[in-house]
CSV table of C-alpha atoms in Angstrom, one decimal:
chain,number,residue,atom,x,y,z
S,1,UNK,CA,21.7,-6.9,-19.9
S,2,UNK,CA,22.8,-6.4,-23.1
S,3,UNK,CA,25.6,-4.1,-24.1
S,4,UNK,CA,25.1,-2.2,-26.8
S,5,UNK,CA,27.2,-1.6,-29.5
S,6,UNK,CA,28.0,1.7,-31.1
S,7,UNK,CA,26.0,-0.1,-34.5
S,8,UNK,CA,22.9,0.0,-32.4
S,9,UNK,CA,23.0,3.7,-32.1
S,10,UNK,CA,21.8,4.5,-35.3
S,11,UNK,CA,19.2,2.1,-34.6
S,12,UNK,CA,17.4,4.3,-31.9
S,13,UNK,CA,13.8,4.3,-33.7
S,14,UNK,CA,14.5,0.6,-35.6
S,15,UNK,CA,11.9,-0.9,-33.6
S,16,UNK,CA,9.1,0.9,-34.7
S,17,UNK,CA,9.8,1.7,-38.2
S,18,UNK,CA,11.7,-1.8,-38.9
S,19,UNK,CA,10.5,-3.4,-42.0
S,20,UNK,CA,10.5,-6.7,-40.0
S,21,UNK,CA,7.7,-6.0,-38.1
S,22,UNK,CA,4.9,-8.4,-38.0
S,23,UNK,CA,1.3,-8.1,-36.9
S,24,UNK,CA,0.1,-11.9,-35.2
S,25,UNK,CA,-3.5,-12.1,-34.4
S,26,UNK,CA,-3.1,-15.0,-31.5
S,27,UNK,CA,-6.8,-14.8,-30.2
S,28,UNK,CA,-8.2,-17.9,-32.5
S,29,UNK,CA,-5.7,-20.1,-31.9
S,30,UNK,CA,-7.4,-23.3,-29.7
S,31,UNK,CA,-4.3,-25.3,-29.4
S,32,UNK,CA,-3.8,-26.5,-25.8
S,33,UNK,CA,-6.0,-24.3,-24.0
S,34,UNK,CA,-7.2,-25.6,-20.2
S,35,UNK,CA,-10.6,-24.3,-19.0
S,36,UNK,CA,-10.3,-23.2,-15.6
S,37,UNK,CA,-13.9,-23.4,-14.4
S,38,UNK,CA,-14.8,-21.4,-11.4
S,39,UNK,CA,-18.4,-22.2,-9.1
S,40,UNK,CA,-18.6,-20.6,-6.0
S,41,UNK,CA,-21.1,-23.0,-4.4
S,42,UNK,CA,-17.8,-25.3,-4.4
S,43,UNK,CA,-16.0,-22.8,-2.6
S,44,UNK,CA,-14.4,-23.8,1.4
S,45,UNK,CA,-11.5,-22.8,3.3
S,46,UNK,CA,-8.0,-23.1,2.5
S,47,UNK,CA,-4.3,-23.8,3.9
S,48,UNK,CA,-0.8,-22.7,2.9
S,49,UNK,CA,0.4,-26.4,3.1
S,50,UNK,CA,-2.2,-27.1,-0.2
S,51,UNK,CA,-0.4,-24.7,-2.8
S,52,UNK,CA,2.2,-23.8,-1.5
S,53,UNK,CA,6.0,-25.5,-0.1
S,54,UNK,CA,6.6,-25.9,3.2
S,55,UNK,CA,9.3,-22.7,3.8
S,56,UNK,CA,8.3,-19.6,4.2
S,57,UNK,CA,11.0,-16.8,4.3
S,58,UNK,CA,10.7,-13.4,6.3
S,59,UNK,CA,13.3,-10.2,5.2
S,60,UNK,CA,13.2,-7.0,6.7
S,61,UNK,CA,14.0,-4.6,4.4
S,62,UNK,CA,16.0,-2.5,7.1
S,63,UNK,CA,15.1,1.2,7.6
S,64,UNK,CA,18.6,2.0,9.8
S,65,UNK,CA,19.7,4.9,7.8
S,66,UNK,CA,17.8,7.8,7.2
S,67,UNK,CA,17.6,6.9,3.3
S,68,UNK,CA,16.2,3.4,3.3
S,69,UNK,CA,13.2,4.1,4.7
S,70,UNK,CA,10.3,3.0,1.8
S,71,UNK,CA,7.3,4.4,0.7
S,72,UNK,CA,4.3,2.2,1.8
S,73,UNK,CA,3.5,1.7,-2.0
S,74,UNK,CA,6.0,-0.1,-3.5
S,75,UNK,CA,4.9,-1.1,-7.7
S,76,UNK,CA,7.2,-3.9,-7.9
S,77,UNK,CA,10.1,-5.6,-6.3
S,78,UNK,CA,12.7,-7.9,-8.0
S,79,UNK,CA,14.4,-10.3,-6.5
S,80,UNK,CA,18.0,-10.6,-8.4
S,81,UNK,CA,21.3,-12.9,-6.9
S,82,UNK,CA,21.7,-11.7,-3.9
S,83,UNK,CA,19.9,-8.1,-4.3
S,84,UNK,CA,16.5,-6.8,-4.1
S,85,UNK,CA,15.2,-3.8,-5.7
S,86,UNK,CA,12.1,-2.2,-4.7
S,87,UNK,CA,9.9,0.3,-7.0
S,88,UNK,CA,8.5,3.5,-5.9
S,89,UNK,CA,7.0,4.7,-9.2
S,90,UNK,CA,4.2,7.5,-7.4
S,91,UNK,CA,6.3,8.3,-4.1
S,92,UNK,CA,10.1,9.4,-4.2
S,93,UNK,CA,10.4,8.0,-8.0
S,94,UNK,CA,13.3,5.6,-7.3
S,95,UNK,CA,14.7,2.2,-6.9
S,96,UNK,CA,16.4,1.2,-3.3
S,97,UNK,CA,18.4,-1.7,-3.2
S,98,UNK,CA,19.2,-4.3,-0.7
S,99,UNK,CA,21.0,-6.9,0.4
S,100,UNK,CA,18.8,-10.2,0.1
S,101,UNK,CA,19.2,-10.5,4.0
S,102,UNK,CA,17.4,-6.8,3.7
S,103,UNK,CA,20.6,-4.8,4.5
S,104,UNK,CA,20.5,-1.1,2.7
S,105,UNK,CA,22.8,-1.1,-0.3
S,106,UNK,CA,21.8,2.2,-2.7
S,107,UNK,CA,19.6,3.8,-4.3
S,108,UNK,CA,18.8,4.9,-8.4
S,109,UNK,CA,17.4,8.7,-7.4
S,110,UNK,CA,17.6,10.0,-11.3
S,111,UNK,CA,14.4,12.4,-11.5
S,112,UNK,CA,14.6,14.9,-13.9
S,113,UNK,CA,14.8,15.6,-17.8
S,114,UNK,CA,18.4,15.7,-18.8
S,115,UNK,CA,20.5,12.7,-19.6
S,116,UNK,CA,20.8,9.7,-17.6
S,117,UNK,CA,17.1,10.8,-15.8
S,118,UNK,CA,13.6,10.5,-16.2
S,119,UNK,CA,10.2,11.6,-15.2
S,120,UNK,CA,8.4,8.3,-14.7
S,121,UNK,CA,8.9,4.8,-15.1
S,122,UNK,CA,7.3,1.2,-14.9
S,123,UNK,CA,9.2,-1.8,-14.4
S,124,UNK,CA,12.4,-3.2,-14.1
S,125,UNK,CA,14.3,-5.6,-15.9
S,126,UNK,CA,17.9,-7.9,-15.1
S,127,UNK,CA,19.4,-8.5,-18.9
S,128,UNK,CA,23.0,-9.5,-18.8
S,129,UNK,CA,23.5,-8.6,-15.5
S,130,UNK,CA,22.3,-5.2,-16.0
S,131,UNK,CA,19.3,-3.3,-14.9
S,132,UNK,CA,16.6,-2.2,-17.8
S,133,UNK,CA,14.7,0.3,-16.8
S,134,UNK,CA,11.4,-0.1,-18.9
S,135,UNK,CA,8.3,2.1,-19.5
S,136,UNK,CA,10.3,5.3,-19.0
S,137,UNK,CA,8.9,8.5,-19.8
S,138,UNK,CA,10.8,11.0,-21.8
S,139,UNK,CA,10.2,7.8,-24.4
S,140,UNK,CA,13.5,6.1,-23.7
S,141,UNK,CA,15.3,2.7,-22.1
S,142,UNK,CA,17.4,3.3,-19.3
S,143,UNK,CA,20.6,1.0,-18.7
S,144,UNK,CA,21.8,0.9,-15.1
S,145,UNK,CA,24.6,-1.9,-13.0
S,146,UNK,CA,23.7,-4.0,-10.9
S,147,UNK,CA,24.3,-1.5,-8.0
S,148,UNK,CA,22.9,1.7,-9.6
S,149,UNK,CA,25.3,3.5,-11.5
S,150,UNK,CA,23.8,5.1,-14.7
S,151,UNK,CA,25.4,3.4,-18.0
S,152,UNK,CA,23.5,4.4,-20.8
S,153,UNK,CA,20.4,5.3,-22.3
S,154,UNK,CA,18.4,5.0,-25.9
S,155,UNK,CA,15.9,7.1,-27.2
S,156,UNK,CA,12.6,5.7,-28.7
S,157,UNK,CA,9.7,7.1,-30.9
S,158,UNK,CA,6.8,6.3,-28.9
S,159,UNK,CA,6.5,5.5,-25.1
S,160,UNK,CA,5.5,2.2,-24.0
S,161,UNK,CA,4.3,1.2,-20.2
S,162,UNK,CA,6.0,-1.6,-18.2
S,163,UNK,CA,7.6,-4.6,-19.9
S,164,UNK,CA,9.7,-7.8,-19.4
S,165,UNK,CA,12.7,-9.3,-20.6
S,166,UNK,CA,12.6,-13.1,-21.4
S,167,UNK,CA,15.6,-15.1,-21.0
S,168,UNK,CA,13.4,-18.2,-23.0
S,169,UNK,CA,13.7,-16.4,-26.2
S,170,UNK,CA,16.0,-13.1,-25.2
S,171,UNK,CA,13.2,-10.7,-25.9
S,172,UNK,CA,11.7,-7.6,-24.7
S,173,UNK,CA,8.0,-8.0,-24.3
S,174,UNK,CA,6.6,-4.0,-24.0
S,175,UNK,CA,2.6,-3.3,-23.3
S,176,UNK,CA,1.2,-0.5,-24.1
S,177,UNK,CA,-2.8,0.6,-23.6
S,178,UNK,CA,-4.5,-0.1,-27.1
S,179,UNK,CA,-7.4,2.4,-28.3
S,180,UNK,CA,-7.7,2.5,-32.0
S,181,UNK,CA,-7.9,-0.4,-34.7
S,182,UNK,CA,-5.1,-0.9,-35.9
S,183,UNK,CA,-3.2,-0.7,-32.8
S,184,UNK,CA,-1.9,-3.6,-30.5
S,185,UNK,CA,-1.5,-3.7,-26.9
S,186,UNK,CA,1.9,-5.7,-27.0
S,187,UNK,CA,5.3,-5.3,-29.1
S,188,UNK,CA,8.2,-7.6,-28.6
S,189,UNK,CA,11.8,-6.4,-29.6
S,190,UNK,CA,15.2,-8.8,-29.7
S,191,UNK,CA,17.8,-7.7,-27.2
S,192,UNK,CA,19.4,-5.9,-30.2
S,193,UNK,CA,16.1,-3.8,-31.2
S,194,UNK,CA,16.3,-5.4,-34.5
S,195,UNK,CA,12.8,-6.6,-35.1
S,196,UNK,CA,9.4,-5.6,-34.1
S,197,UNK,CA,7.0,-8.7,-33.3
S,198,UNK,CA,3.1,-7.1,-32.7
S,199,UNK,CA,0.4,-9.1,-30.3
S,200,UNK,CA,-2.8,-8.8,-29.1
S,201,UNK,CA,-5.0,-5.6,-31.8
S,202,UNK,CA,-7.4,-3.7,-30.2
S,203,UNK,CA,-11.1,-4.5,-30.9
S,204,UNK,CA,-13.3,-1.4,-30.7
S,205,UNK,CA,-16.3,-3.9,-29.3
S,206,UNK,CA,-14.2,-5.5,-26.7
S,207,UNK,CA,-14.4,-3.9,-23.3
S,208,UNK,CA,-10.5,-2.6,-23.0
S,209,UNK,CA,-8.9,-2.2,-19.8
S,210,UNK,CA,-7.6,0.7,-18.4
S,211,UNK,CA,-5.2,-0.5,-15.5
S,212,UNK,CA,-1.6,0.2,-15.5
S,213,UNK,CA,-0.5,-3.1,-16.8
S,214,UNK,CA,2.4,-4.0,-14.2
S,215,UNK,CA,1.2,-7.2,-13.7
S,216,UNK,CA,0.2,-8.5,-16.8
S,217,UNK,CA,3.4,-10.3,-17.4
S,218,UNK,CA,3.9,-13.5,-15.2
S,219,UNK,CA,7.2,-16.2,-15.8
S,220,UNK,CA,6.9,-19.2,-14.4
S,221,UNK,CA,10.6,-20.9,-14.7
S,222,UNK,CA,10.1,-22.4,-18.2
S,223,UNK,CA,7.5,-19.5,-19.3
S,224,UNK,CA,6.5,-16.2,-20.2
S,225,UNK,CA,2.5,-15.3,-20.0
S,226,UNK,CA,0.3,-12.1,-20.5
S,227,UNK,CA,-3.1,-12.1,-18.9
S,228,UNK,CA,-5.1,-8.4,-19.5
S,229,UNK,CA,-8.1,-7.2,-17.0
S,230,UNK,CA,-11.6,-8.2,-18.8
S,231,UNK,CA,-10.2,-10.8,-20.6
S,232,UNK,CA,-10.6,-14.1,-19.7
S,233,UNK,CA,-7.4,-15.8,-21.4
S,234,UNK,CA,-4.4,-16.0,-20.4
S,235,UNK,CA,-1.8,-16.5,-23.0
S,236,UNK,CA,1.9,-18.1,-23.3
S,237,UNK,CA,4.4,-17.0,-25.4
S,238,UNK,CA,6.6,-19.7,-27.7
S,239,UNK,CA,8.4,-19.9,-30.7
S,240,UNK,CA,7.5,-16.3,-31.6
S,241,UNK,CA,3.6,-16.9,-30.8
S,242,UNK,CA,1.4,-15.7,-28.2
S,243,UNK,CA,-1.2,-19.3,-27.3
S,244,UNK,CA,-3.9,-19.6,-25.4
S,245,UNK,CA,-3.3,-21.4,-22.0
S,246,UNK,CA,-5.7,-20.8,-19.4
S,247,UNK,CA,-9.2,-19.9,-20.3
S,248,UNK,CA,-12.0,-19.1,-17.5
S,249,UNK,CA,-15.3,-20.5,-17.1
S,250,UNK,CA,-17.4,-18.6,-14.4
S,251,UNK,CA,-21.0,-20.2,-15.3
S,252,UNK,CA,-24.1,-18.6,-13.3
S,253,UNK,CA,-21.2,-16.1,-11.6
S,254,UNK,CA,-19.6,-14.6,-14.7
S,255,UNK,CA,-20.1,-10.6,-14.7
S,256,UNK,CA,-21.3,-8.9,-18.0
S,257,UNK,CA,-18.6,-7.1,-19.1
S,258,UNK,CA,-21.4,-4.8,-21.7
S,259,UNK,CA,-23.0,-3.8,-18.8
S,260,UNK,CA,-19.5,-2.0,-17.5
S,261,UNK,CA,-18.5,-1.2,-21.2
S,262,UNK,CA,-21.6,1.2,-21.1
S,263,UNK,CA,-21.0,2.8,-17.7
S,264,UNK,CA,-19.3,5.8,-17.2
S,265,UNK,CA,-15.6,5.1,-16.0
S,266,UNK,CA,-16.6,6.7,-12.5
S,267,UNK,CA,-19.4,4.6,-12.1
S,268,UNK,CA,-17.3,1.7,-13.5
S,269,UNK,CA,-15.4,1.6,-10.8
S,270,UNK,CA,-18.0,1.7,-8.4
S,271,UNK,CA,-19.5,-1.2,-9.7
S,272,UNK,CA,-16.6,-2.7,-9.9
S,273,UNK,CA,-15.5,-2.2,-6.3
S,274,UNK,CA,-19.1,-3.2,-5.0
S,275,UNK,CA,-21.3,-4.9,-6.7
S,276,UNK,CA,-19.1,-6.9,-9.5
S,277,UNK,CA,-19.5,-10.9,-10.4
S,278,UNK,CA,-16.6,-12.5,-11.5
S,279,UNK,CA,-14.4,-11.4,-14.2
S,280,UNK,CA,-10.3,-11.9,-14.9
S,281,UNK,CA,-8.9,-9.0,-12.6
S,282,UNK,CA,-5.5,-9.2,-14.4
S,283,UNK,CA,-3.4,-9.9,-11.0
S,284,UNK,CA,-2.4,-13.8,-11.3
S,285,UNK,CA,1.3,-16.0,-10.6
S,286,UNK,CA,1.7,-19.0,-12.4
S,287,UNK,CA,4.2,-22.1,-12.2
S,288,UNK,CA,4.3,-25.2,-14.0
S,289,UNK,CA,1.9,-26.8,-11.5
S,290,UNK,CA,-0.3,-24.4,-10.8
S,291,UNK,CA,-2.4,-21.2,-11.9
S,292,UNK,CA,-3.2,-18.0,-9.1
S,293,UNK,CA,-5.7,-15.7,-9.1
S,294,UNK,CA,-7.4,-13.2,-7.4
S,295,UNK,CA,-11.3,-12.9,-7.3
S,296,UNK,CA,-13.8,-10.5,-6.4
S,297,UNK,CA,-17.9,-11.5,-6.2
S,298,UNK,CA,-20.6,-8.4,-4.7
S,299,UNK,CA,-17.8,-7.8,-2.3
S,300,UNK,CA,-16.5,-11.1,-1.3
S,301,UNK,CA,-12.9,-12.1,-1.7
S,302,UNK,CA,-12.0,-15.3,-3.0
S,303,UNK,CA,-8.5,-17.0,-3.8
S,304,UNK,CA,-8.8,-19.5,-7.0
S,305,UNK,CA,-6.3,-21.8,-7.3
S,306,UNK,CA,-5.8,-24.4,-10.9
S,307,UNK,CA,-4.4,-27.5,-10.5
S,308,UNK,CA,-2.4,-28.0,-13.7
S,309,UNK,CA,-1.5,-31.4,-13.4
S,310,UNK,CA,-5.3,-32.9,-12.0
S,311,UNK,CA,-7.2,-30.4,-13.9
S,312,UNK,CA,-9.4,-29.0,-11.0
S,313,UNK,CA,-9.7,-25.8,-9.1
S,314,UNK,CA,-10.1,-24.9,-5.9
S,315,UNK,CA,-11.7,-21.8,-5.0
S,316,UNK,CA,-11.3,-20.9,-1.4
S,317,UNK,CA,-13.4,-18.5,0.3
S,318,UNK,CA,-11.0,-15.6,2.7
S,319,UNK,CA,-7.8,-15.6,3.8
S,320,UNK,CA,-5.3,-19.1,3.8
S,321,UNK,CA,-4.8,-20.7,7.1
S,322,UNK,CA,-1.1,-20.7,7.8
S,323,UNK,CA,0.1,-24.4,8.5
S,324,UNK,CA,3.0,-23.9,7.8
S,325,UNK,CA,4.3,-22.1,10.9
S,326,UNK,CA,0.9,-20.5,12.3
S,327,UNK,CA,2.0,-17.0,11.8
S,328,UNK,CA,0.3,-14.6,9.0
S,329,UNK,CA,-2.1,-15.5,7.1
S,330,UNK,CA,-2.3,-13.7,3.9
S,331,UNK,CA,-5.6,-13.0,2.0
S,332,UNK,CA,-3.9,-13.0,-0.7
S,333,UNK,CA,-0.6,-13.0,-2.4
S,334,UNK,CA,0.0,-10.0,-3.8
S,335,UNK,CA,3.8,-10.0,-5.5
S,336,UNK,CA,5.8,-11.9,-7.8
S,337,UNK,CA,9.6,-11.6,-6.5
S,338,UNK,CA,11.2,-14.2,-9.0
S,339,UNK,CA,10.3,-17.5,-11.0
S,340,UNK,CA,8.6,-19.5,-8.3
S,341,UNK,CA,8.7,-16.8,-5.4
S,342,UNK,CA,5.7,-15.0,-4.6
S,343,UNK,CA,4.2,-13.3,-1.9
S,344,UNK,CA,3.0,-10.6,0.2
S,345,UNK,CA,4.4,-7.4,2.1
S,346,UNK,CA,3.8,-6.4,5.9
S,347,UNK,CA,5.8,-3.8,7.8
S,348,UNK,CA,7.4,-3.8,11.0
S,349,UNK,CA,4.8,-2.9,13.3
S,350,UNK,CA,2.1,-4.6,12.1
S,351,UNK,CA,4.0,-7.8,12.3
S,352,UNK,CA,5.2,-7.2,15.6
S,353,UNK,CA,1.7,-6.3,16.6
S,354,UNK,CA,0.8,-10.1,15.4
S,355,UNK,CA,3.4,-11.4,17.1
S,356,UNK,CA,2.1,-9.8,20.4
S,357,UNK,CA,-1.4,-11.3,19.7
S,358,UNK,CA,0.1,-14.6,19.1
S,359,UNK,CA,1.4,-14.4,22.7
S,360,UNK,CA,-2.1,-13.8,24.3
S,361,UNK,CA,-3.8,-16.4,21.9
S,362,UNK,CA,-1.1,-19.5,23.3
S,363,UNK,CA,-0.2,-18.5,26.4
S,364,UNK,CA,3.2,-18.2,27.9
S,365,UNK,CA,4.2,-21.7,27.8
S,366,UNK,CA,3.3,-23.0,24.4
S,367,UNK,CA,4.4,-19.4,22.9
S,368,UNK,CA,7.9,-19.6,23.9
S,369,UNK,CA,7.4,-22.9,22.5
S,370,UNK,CA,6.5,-22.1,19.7
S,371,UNK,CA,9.0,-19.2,19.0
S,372,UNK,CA,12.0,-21.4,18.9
S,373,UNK,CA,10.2,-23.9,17.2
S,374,UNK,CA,8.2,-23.4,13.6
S,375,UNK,CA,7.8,-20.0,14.6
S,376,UNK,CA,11.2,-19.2,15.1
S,377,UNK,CA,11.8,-17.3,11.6
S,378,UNK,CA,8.6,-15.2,12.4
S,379,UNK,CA,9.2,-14.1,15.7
S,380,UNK,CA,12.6,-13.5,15.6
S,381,UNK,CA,11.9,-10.8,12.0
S,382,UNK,CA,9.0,-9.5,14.1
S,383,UNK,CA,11.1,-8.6,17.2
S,384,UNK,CA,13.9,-7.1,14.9
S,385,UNK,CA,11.5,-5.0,12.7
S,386,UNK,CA,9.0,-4.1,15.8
S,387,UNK,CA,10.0,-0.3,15.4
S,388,UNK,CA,9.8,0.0,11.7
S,389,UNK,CA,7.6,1.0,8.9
S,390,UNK,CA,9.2,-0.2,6.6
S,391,UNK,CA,8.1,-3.5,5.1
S,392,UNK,CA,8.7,-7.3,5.5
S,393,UNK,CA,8.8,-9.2,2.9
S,394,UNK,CA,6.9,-12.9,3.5
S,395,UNK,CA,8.2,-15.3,0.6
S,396,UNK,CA,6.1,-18.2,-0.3
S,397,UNK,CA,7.3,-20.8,-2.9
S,398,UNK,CA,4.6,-21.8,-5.2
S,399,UNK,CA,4.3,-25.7,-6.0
């Protein structure tokens, strides 16, 4: 992270007031866009071994002492060196770290509304080897080390939600929810706060979302992207420009998005949760192969994969088999840990309780044989974590 210098303190409002700022309308921009086209009659079953590398990793996130245990909700988890930091944002309000083999490190416990605390938060952020803190309500940015000691803090005008840093241009990428013309949902600010870049204006006709907007940001290892519920483009940013990348095609199976603009937000939801075609759902990973998203038809679940390279999706119906060492099988992957990581979150118990199954299913024989074989890395996380709620994390490496 950067470290900023006693210049930057008379700075604290610079990046909304800055006479630098610039407003970019991106959404006519044509250049380069892929259709991902999506028909459900083409829709089959589907195996790890497809999309996704052959290693899977397993980490207990130990609950030994008292203060690691985790709330079952965790926002967002980060994957940094050889740390991981977890996000409670509704629970205890507070970051745990661990060891990447899932030992308990710390903890950033700051609630309150003096210095060096806050009230809520977002997201987290690794700039310069230091934590951001991001989305942080009193309207500030929080500075923290690398193993949780408070540094330093700056004061904004407004309050934005969660945000990213990108190390492809060394800028802060901030969204906030839209609601008036005039307004824009994104504003990107240099690690020194001395400019104001504006993307994405509201459009009063446009069916807005109303989701947090945690996951909206995606990096794949050369890229930064946004992707908004409703919409159904997902954009890369370059050279200062937010492009159009990945455009979706439902046909016969697209939902129309008036028909929940003039519902009731209660009754939104409801139709959204039940009875719903497809629309973008805002929860996607992406890598320089491939594109990962989420969908939801009247009920049924679907994982849509885009092959980047051949041009074609696959859209496959349920959970993935697991090839790759026959042990969970996710239904679909839920977090993104670090460039090229993603994955899901199970804890103890409930793995342990699969491992038991697994047992019955083979049989004594081919279990044991399968234990110390490819599913040694399972079974031996499950029988370590077998008394614990707190969660394992299952790593998958995206092609």
């Amino acid at each position: 992270m950067n470290k900023l210098i006693p210049l930057l303190i008379g700075c604290i409002f610079l990046f909304l007031t800055s006479s630098c700022k610039q407003e970019v309308n991106t959404e006519e921009d044509p250049r380069g866009v892929a259709l991902v086209t999506v028909d459900l009659s083409e829709s089959r079953s589907g195996k790890l071994s497809e999309f996704f590398e052959q290693e899977i990793n397993y980490i207990w996130l130990e609950d030994k002492l008292d203060e690691a245990q985790l709330n079952a909700g965790l926002q967002q988890i980060l994957f940094h060196g050889d740390k991981i930091y977890t996000l409670d944002i509704y629970g205890c309000k507070c970051i745990t770290i661990f060891k990447m083999a899932g030992k308990y490190l710390g903890k950033i416990a700051a609630y309150g509304e003096g210095p060096g605390e806050y009230l809520d938060f977002d997201a987290l952020a690794v700039v310069n080897e230091e934590l951001v803190l991001l989305g942080v309500y009193p309207r500030k940015i929080m500075w923290f080390s690398l193993e949780g000691e408070f540094l330093r803090e700056l004061i904004l005008k407004d309050h934005f939600g969660p945000g990213v840093f990108s190390e492809f241009d060394n800028r802060y990428y901030l969204y906030k929810p839209a609601r008036n013309p005039g307004d824009f949902f994104i504003k990107s600010l240099d690690e020194n706060f001395q400019d104001t870049i504006s993307f994405l204006p509201f459009y009063a006709e446009r069916l807005e979302s109303e989701m947090s907007g945690r996951n909206y940001f995606q990096k794949s290892k050369q890229h930064l992207y946004f992707g908004m519920t409703f919409h159904d483009t997902i954009y890369q940013f370059q050279d200062q420009q937010m492009l159009p990348m990945f455009t979706f095609d439902y046909g016969n199976y697209d939902q129309d998005l008036e028909e929940l603009k003039g519902l009731e937000i209660r009754d939104r939801i409801k139709l959204m949760n039940g009875q719903a075609k497809l629309y973008f759902r805002g929860r996607y990973h992406v890598s320089e192969k491939q594109l990962y998203t989420i969908l939801l038809f009247e009920k049924k679940f679907y994982n849509l994969f885009y092959d980047r390279q051949n041009l074609q999706s696959h859209v496959i119906e349920g959970e993935l088999t697991n090839d790759l060492d026959g042990g969970f099988e996710p239904p679909a992957i839920i977090y993104s840990f670090e460039q090229g990581k993603i994955g899901v979150k199970i804890n103890g118990k409930e793995l342990y309780q699969l491992l038991v199954e697994k047992k019955k299913q083979l049989g004594k024989e081919e279990f044991e044989n399968w234990a110390k074989g490819k599913g040694r890395d399972f079974a031996r996380t499950a029988l370590a974590a077998k008394d614990s709620e707190n969660p394992v994390l299952i790593v998958y490496k995206l092609k």
